[in-house]
Coordinates of C-alpha atoms and ligand atoms in Angstrom, one line a residue:
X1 CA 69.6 -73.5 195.2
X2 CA 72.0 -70.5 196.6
X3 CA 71.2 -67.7 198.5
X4 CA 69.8 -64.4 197.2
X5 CA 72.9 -62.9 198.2
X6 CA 75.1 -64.8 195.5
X7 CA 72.6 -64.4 193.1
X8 CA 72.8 -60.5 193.2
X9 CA 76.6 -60.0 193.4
X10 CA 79.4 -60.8 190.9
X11 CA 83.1 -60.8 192.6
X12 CA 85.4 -60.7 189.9
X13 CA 87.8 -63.6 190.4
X14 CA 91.3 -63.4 191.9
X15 CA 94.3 -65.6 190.7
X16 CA 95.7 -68.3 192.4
X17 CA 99.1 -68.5 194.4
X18 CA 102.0 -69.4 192.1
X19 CA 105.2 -70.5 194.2
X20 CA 106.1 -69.3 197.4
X21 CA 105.8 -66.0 198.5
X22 CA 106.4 -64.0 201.9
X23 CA 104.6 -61.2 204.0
X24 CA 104.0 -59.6 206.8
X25 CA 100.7 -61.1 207.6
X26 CA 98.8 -64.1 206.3
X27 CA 94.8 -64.0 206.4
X28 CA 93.5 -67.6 205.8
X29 CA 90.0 -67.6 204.6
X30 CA 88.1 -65.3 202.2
X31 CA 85.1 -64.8 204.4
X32 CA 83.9 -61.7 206.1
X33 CA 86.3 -62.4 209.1
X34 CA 89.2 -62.7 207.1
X35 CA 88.3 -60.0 204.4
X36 CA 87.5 -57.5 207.5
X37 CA 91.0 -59.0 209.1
X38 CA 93.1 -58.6 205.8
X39 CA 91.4 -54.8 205.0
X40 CA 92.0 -53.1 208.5
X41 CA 95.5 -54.8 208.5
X42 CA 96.3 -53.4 205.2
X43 CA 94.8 -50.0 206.2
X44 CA 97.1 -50.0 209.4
X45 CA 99.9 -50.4 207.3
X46 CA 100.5 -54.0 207.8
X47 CA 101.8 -56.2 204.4
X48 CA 98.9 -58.6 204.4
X49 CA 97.9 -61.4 201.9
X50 CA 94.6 -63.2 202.0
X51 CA 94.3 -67.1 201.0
X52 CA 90.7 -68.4 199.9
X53 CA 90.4 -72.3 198.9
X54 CA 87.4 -71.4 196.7
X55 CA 86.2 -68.0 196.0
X56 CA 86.2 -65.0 198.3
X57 CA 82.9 -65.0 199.9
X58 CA 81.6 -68.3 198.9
X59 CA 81.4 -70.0 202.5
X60 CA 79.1 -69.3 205.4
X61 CA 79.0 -65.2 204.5
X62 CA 76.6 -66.1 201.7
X63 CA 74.4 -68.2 203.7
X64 CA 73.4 -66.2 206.3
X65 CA 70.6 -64.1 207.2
X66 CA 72.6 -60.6 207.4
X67 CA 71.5 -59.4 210.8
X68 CA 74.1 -57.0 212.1
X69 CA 73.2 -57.3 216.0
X70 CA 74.3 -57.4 219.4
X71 CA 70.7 -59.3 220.3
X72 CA 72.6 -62.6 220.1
X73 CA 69.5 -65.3 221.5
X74 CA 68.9 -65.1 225.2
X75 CA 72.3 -64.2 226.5
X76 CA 72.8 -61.3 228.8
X77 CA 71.3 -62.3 231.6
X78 CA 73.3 -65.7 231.3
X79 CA 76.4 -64.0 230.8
X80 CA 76.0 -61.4 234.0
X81 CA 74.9 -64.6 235.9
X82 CA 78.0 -66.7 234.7
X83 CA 81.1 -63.6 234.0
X84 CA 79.7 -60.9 236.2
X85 CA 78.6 -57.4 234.7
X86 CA 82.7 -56.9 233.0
X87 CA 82.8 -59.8 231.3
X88 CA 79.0 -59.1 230.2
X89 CA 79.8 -55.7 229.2
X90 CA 82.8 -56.4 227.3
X91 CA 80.3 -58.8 224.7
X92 CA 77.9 -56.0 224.7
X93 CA 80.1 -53.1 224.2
X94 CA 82.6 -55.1 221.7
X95 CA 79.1 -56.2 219.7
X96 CA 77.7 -52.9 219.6
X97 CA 80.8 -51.1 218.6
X98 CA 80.7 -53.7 215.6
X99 CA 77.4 -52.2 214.4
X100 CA 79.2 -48.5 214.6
X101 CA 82.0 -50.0 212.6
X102 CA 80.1 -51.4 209.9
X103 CA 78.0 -48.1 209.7
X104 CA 81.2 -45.9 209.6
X105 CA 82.9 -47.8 207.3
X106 CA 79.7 -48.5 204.8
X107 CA 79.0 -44.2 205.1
X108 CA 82.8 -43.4 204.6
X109 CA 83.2 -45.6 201.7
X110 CA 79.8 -45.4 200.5
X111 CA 79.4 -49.0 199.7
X112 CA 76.1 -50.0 198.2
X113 CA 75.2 -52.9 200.1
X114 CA 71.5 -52.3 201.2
X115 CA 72.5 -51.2 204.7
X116 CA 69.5 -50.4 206.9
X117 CA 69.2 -50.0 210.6
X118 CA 66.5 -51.5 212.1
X119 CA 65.1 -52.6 215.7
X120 CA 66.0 -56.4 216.6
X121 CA 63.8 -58.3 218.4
X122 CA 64.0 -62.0 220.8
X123 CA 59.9 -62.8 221.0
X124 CA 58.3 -65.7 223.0
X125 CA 54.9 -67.4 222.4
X126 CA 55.2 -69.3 226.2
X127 CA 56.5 -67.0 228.8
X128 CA 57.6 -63.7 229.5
X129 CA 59.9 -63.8 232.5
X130 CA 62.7 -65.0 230.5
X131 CA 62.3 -62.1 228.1
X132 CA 62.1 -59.6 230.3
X133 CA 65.0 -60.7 232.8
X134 CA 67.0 -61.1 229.3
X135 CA 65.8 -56.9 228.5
X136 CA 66.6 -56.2 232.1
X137 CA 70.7 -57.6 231.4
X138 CA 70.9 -56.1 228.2
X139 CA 69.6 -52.6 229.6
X140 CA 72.2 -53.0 232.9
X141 CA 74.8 -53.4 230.1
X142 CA 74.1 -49.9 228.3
X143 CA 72.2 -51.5 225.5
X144 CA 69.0 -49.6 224.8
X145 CA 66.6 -52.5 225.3
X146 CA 63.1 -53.2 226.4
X147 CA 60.7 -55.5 227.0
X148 CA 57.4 -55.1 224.8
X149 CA 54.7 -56.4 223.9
X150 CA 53.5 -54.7 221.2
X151 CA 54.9 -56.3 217.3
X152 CA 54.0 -56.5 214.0
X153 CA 53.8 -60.4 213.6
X154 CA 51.6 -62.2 212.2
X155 CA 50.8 -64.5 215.3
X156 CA 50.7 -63.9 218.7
X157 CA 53.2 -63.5 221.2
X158 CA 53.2 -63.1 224.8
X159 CA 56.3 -60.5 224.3
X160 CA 59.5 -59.4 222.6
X161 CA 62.8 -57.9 223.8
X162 CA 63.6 -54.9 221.6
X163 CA 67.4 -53.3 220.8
X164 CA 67.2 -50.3 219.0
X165 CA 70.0 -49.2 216.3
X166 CA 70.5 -52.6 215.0
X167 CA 70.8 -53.1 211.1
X168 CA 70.8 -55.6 208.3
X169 CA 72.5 -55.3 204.7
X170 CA 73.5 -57.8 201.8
X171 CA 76.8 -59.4 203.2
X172 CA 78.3 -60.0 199.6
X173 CA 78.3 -56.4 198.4
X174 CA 79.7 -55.5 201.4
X175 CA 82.4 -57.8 201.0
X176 CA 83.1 -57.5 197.6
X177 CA 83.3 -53.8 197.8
X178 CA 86.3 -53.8 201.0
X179 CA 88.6 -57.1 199.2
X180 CA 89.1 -54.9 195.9
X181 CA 92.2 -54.0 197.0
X182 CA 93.1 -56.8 199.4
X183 CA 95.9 -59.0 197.7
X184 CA 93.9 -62.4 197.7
X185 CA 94.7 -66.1 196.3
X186 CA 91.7 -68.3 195.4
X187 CA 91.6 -71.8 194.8
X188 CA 94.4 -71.6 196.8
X189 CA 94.1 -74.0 200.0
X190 CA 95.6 -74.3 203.4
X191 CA 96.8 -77.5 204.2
X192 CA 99.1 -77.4 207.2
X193 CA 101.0 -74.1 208.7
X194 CA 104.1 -74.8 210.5
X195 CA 106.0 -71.9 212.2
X196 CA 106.0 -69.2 210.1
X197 CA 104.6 -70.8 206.9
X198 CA 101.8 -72.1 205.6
X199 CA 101.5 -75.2 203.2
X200 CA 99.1 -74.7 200.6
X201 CA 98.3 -76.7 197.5
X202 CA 99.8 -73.8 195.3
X203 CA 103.1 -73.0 197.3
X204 CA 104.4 -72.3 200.6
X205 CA 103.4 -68.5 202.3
X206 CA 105.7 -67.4 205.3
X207 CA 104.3 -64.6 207.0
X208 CA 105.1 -63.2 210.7
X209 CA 101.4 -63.3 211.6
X210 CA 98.9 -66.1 210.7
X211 CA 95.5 -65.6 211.2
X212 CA 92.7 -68.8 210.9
X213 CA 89.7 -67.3 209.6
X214 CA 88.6 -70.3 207.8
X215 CA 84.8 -71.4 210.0
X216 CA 86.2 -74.4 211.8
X217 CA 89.8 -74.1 212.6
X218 CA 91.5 -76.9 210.2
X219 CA 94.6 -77.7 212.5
X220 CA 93.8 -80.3 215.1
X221 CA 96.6 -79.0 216.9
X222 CA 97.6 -77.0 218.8
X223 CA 94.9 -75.6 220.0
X224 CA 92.1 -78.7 219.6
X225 CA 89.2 -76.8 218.8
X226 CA 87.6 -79.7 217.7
X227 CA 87.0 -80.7 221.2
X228 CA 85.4 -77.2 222.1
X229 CA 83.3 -76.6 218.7
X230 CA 80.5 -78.2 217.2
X231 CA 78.3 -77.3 213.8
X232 CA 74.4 -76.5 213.3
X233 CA 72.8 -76.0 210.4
X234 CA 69.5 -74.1 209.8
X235 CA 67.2 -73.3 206.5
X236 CA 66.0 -70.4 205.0
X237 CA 63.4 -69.8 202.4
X238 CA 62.9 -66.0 200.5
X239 CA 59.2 -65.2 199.8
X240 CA 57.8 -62.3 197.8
X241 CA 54.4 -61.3 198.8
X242 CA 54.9 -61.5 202.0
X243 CA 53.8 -58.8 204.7
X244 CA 57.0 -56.7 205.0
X245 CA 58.4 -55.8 208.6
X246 CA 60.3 -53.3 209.8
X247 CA 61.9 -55.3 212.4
X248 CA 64.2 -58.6 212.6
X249 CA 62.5 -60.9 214.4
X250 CA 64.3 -64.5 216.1
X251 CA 62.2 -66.7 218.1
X252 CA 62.8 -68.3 221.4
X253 CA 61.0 -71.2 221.8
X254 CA 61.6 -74.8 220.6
X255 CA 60.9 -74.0 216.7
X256 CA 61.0 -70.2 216.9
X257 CA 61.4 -68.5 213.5
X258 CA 63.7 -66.1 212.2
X259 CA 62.0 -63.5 210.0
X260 CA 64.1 -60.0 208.3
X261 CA 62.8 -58.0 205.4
X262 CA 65.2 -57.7 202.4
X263 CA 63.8 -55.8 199.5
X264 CA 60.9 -56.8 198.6
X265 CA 61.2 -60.3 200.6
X266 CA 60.9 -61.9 203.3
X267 CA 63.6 -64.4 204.6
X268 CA 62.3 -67.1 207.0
X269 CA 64.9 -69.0 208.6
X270 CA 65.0 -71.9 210.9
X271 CA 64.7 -75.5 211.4
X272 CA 67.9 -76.1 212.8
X273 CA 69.9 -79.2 214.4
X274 CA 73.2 -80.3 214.9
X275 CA 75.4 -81.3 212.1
X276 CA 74.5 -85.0 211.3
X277 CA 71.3 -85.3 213.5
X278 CA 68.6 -84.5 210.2
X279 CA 68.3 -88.6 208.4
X280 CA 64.3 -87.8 208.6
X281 CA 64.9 -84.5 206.3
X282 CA 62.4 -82.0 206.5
X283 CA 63.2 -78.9 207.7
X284 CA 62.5 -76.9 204.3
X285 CA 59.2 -78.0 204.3
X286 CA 58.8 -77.2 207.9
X287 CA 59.3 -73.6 207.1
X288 CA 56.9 -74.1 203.7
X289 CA 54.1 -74.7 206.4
X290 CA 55.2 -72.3 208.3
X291 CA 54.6 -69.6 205.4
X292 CA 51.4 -71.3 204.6
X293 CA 50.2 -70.7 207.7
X294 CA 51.1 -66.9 208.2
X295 CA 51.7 -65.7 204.3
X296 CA 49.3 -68.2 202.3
X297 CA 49.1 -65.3 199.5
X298 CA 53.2 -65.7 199.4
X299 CA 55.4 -67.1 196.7
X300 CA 59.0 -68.9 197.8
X301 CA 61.4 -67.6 195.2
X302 CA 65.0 -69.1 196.7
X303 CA 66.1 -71.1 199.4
X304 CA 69.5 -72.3 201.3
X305 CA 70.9 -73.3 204.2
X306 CA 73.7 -72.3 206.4
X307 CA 76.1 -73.9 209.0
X308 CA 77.4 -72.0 212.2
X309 CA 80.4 -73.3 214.7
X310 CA 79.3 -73.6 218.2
X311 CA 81.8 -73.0 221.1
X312 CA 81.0 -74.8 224.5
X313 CA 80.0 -71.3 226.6
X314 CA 78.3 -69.5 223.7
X315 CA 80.9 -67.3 223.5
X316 CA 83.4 -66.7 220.4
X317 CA 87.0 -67.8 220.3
X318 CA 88.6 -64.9 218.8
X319 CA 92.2 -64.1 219.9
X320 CA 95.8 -65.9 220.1
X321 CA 95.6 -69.4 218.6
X322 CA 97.4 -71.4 221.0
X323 CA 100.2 -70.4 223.7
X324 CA 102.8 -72.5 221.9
X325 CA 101.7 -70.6 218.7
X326 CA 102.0 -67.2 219.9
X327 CA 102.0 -65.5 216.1
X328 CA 98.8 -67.5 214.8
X329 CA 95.7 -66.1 215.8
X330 CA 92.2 -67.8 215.4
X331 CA 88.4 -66.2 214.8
X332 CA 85.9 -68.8 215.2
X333 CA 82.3 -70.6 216.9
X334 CA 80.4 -67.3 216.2
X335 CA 77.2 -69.4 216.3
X336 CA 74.6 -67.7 214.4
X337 CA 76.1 -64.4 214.8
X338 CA 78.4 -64.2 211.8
X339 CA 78.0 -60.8 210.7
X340 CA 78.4 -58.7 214.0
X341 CA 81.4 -61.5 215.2
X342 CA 83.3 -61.0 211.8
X343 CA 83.7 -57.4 212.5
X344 CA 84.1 -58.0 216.2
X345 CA 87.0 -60.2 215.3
X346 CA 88.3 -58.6 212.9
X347 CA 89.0 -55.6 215.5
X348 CA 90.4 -57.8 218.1
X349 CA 93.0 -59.7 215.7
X350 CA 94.1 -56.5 214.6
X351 CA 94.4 -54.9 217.5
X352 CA 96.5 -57.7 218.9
X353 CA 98.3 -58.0 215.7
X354 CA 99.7 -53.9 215.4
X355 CA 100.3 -54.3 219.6
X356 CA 96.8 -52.0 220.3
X357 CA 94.9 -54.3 222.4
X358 CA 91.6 -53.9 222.9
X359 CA 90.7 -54.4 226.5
X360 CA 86.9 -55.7 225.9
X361 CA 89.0 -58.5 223.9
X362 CA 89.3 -60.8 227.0
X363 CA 86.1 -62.6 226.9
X364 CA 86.6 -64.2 223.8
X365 CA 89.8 -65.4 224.7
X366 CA 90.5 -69.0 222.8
X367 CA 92.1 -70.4 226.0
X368 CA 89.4 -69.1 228.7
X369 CA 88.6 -72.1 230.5
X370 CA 84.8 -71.6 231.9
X371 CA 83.7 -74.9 233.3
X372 CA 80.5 -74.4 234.8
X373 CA 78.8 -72.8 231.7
X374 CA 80.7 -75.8 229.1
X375 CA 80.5 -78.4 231.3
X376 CA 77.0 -79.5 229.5
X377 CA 78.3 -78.9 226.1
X378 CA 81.5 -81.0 226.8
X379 CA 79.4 -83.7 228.1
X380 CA 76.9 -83.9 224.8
X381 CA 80.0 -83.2 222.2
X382 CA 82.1 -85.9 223.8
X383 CA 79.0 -88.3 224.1
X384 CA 78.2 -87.8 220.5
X385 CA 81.9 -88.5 218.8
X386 CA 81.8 -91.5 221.4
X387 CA 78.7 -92.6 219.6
X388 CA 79.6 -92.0 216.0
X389 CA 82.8 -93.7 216.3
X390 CA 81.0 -96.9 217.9
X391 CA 78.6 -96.8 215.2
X392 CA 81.4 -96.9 212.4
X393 CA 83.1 -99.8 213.7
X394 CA 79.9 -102.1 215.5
X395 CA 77.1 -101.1 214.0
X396 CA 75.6 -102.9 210.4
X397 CA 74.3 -101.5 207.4
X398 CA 70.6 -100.3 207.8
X399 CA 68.9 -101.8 204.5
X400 CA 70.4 -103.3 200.9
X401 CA 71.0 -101.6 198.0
X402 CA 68.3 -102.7 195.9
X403 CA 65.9 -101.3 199.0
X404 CA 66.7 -97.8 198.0
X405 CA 64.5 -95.7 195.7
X406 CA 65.6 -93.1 193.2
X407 CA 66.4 -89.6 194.5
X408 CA 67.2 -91.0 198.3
X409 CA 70.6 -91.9 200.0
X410 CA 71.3 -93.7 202.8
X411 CA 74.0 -96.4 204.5
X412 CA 73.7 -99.5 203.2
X413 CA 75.3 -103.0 202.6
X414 CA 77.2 -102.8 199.2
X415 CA 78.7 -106.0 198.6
X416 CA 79.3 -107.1 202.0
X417 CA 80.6 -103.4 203.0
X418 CA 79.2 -100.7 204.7
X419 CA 78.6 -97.7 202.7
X420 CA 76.8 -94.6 202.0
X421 CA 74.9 -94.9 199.1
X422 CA 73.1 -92.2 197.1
X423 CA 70.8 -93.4 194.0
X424 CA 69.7 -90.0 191.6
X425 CA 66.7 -89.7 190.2
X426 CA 67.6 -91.5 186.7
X427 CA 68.7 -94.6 189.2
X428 CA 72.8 -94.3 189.2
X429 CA 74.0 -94.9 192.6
X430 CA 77.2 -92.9 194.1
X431 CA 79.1 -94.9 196.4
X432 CA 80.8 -93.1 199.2
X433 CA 83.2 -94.0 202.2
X434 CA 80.9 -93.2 205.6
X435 CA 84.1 -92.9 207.6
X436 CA 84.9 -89.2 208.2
X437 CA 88.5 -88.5 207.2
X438 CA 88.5 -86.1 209.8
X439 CA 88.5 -88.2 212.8
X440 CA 86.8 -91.4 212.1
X441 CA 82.9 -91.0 213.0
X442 CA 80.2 -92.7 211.1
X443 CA 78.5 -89.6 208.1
X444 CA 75.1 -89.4 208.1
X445 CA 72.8 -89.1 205.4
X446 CA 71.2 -85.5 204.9
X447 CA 68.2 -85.7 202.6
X448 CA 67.2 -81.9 202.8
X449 CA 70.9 -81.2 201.1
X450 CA 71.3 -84.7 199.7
X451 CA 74.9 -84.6 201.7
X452 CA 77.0 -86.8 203.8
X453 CA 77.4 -85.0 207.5
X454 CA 79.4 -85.8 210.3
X455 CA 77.8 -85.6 213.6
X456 CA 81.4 -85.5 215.5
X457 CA 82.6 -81.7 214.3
X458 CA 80.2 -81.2 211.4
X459 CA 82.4 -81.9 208.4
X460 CA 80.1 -82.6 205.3
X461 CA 80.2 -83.7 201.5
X462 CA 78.3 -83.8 198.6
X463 CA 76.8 -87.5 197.1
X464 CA 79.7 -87.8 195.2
X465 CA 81.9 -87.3 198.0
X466 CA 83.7 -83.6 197.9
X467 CA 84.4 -81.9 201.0
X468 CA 81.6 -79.2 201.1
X469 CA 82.8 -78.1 204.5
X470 CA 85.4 -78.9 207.6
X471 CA 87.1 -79.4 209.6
X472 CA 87.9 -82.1 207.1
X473 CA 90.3 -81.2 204.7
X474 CA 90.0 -84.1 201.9
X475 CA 87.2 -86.0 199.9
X476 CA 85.6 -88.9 200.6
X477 CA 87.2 -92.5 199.3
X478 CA 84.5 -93.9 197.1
X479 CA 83.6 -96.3 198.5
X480 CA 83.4 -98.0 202.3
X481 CA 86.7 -100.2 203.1
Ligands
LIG501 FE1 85.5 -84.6 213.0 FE2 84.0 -85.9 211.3 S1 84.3 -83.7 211.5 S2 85.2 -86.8 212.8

C-alpha cells in the first residue's frame, strides 16, 4: 500500500536522458534533497540538470511523516556535551533556518502543499530528567523550547519537550510544485561517475559539479560511506476518526510513537529496526494495537513504511564528497529527519557550490572524524557485516522447501542450495540469490514488506528480486549459486 502522499499528488512524467549531454551542475537523485539542490542552483544562475532512476519523488520523500523540525530525538544536550555549544548551535541554527526557508519559499511561491506550523514535541512515559536536560540544550541554543507537562495525548506522560514554530506539509506537492522548471531525466540511472562524468544507463552527463543526492551514496569509493551509514526502517498507519492534535508528537522510550495530524488523519508511525533485523514481522500490527488501544472508534485507511540512513554520530554528512573528489558533493544519513535535512542540505551544497559558504556548514562535514560519539556505532555496524558475511558462507539453510506455507518467505534448501524463497498465496515460489550484490552479506527475509533486506548497509528487494533500494545498484540473480 503507498503513502497518502502519492496517492494525492500527480507529477507529470519527465523524459529520459537520450545521449550524452553536458552542464554546469549535475543533481543525482530526484528527491527533496536533490530537487531543493537542483532549484536554488538554477535560481543562482547555475546550468543544472537533475537525474532520477525512477520518478521524481518516488523514494524516501513519499514515505515520510512530513515533520519540518529542528526537535530531532534527544539531541541537544548530547551534542553541547560531545561538540561544545558552536558545533551545537550550528545544528540548531542551520535546522531552524530550514523551517524559515521552507516557509518563505512556500509564501513567495504560494505552493499548495498543506503547510501548517505547529508545536513539536519529544514526550516520555518513564522519566523526566532526560527531557528536561534535553529542553534546557535546546533553549541554551536560541530554540524556544520548554519542558511541559501539560499535552493533549491520549495516555499519560510524565512530560514533553515543546519547540514552538515548527511545521508539517505534504512533501509531494511541495516537490512537485519547485521541479516544474528543473531540467530532470527519469528512468535515467546513475551507475558510476568518474571525474567529471557520470555513467548512466541512458548516456554519459559531464558536469563541473556532481552532487549525490541519491539516500545511500552508491559509490563505494572514494569516500566509503558504507562503513559510516546504516538503514532503519519504521511503519506508519493513517486513521480517520481519530482525535485530531494540534501538535506532532515523537516518543522517547523503547516503542515510543510518532503521532502528526494531516487533514482529517492521524498518522501513527513507528516500529522501527535496523534494516534486515524484522524475520518475526509485525511491526504494522504493533501500531494496529497501538490504535486499538488509544483510538478504538478509528478506521486505518493507508499504510507504508519508510527507510532512513543512519551516520555513526547522529549527525548528517552534507558537504564535499571526498578530498580526492573535490567537485562531487554528497547529502546523506539524515536519519529520520528528511524534510528539515533536505533543505538544510540543499543550502549547504549550494552555498559551497556558487563559492558562498555557509559557516554553520561545518558540522555536517562528510570527513569530520568524531570518535568518541561513533565509536559505538562503528563497533555494532562492523560486528553486524562481520556476521552477515559468516552467515552467507557457514551457515545452512533454515527449513526445506516443501516446509513453507503460502504467502511466507524465508531461506531455505532448494535443491541442495541455499536460497531465499518466497511461496504467494496461490503456492508459486520465487527463487532468489540471498547473497547481497552489494557486498556479499547474507538478505533476510522481511515478512511485514514481503522483501529481501540486507542487514550490512540496508540494500533491499522485492520477492522477485528487484532492487527496491541501495546502496545496491543491481537485482538479485534468481536463484542462490
Ligand atoms: Fe552492503 Fe548488502 S547493502 S552488503
Amino acid at each position: 500500500m503507498s503513502s497518502i502522499w502519492r496517492e494525492t499528488t500527480a507529477i507529470a512524467p519527465r523524459n529520459a536522458l537520450e545521449g550524452d549531454i553536458e552542464a554546469e551542475a549535475a543533481v543525482i537523485g530526484g528527491g527533496l534533497a536533490g530537487v531543493l539542490t537542483a532549484y536554488f542552483l538554477r535560481e543562482r544562475g547555475v546550468e543544472t540538470v537533475l537525474l532520477e532512476a525512477d520518478r521524481l519523488g518516488s523514494g524516501q520523500t513519499g514515505n515520510t511523516t512530513a515533520k519540518v523540525t529542528s526537535q530531532h530525538g534527544l539531541l541537544y544536550h548530547k551534542l553541547i556535551g560531545e561538540l561544545g555549544e558552536e558545533g551545537a548551535g550550528q545544528y540548531a541554527r542551520a535546522n531552524q533556518r530550514a523551517i524559515t526557508a521552507y516557509r518563505d519559499l512556500i509564501g513567495e511561491k504560494c505552493i499548495d502543499c498543506q503547510w501548517e506550523e505547529r508545536p513539536a514535541y519529544l514526550y516520555t512515559s518513564m522519566e523526566q530528567e532526560l527531557l528536561q536536560e534535553e529542553a534546557h540544550g535546546a533553549w541554551r541554543l536560541g530554540i524556544d523550547a520548554k519542558f511541559t507537562t501539560d499535552t493533549e495525548l491520549p495516555f499519560p506522560v510524565k512530560g514533553a519537550v515543546q519547540f514552538e514554530g515548527q511545521a508539517q506539509f505534504h512533501p509531494l506537492k511541495f516537490l512537485e510544485h519547485i521541479a516544474r522548471e528543473l531540467v530532470v531525466y527519469e528512468g535515467t540511472r546513475a551507475v558510476k561517475v568518474e571525474g567529471d562524468t557520470i555513467l548512466t544507463d541512458r548516456g554519459r552527463v559531464k558536469a563541473r559539479h556532481i552532487v549525490f543526492a541519491t539516500h545511500f551514496p552508491f559509490m563505494n569509493a572514494p569516500g566509503y560511506y558504507f562503513l559510516r551509514l546504516h538503514q532503519e526502517r519504521s511503519y506508519v498507519l493513517a486513521l480517520e476518526h481519530a482525535q485530531p492534535l494540534n501538535g506532532m508528537y515523537l516518543g522517547v522510550d523503547e516503542g515510543g510513537l510518532s503521532l502528526r495530524t494531516s487533514g482529517a488523519l492521524l498518522l501513527l508511525g513507528g516500529g522501527g529496526h535496523r534494516t534486515g533485523e524484522n524475520s518475526a514481522g509485525g511491526r504494522y500490527d504493533l501500531l494496529r494495537q497501538a490504535a486499538q488501544t488509544y483510538w478504538p472508534q478509528a478506521r486505518e485507511t493507508a499504510h507504508w513504511s519508510a527507510q532512513d540512513c543512519m551516520p555513526l554520530d547522529g549527525v548528517p554528512y552534507i558537504g564535499r564528497f571526498s578530498p580526492s573528489a573535490p567537485n562531487w558533493y554528497v547529502a546523506t544519513g539524515f536519519q529520520k529527519w528528511g524534510m528539515t535535512s533536505s533543505m538544510v542540505a540543499a543550502s549547504i551544497l549550494c552555498g559551497l557550490i556558487t563559492g558562498r559558504e555557509d559557516p554553520d556548514a561545518r558540522v555536517f562535514g562528510p570527513h569530520r572524524l568524531r570518535l568518541a560519539a561513533s565509536a559505538k556505532s562503528l563497533w555494532t555496524d562492523g560486528g553486524k557485516t562481520v556476521k552477515s558475511l559468516a552467515r552467507s558462507a557457514f551457515v545452512p539453510a533454515g527449513a526445506a522447501l516443501d516446509e513453507l506455507p503460502p504467502g511466507h518467505g524465508g531461506i531455505v534448501d532448494y535443491n541442495g542450495v541455499k536460497t531465499g524463497v518466497y511461496r504467494d498465496g496461490e503456492g508459486q515460489v520465487h527463487t532468489v540469490s540471498v547473497r547481497c550484490p552489494h557486498l556479499g552479506c547474507q538478505l533476510e527475509w522481511n515478512p511485514d514488506e514481503k522483501s529481501w533486506d540486507c542487514p550490512c548497509h540496508g540494500s533491499r528487494f522485492d520477492y522477485t528480486g528487484a532492487l527496491l533500494d541501495g546502496p545496491a545498484q543491481e537485482n538479485l540473480k534468481g536463484s542462490s549459486g
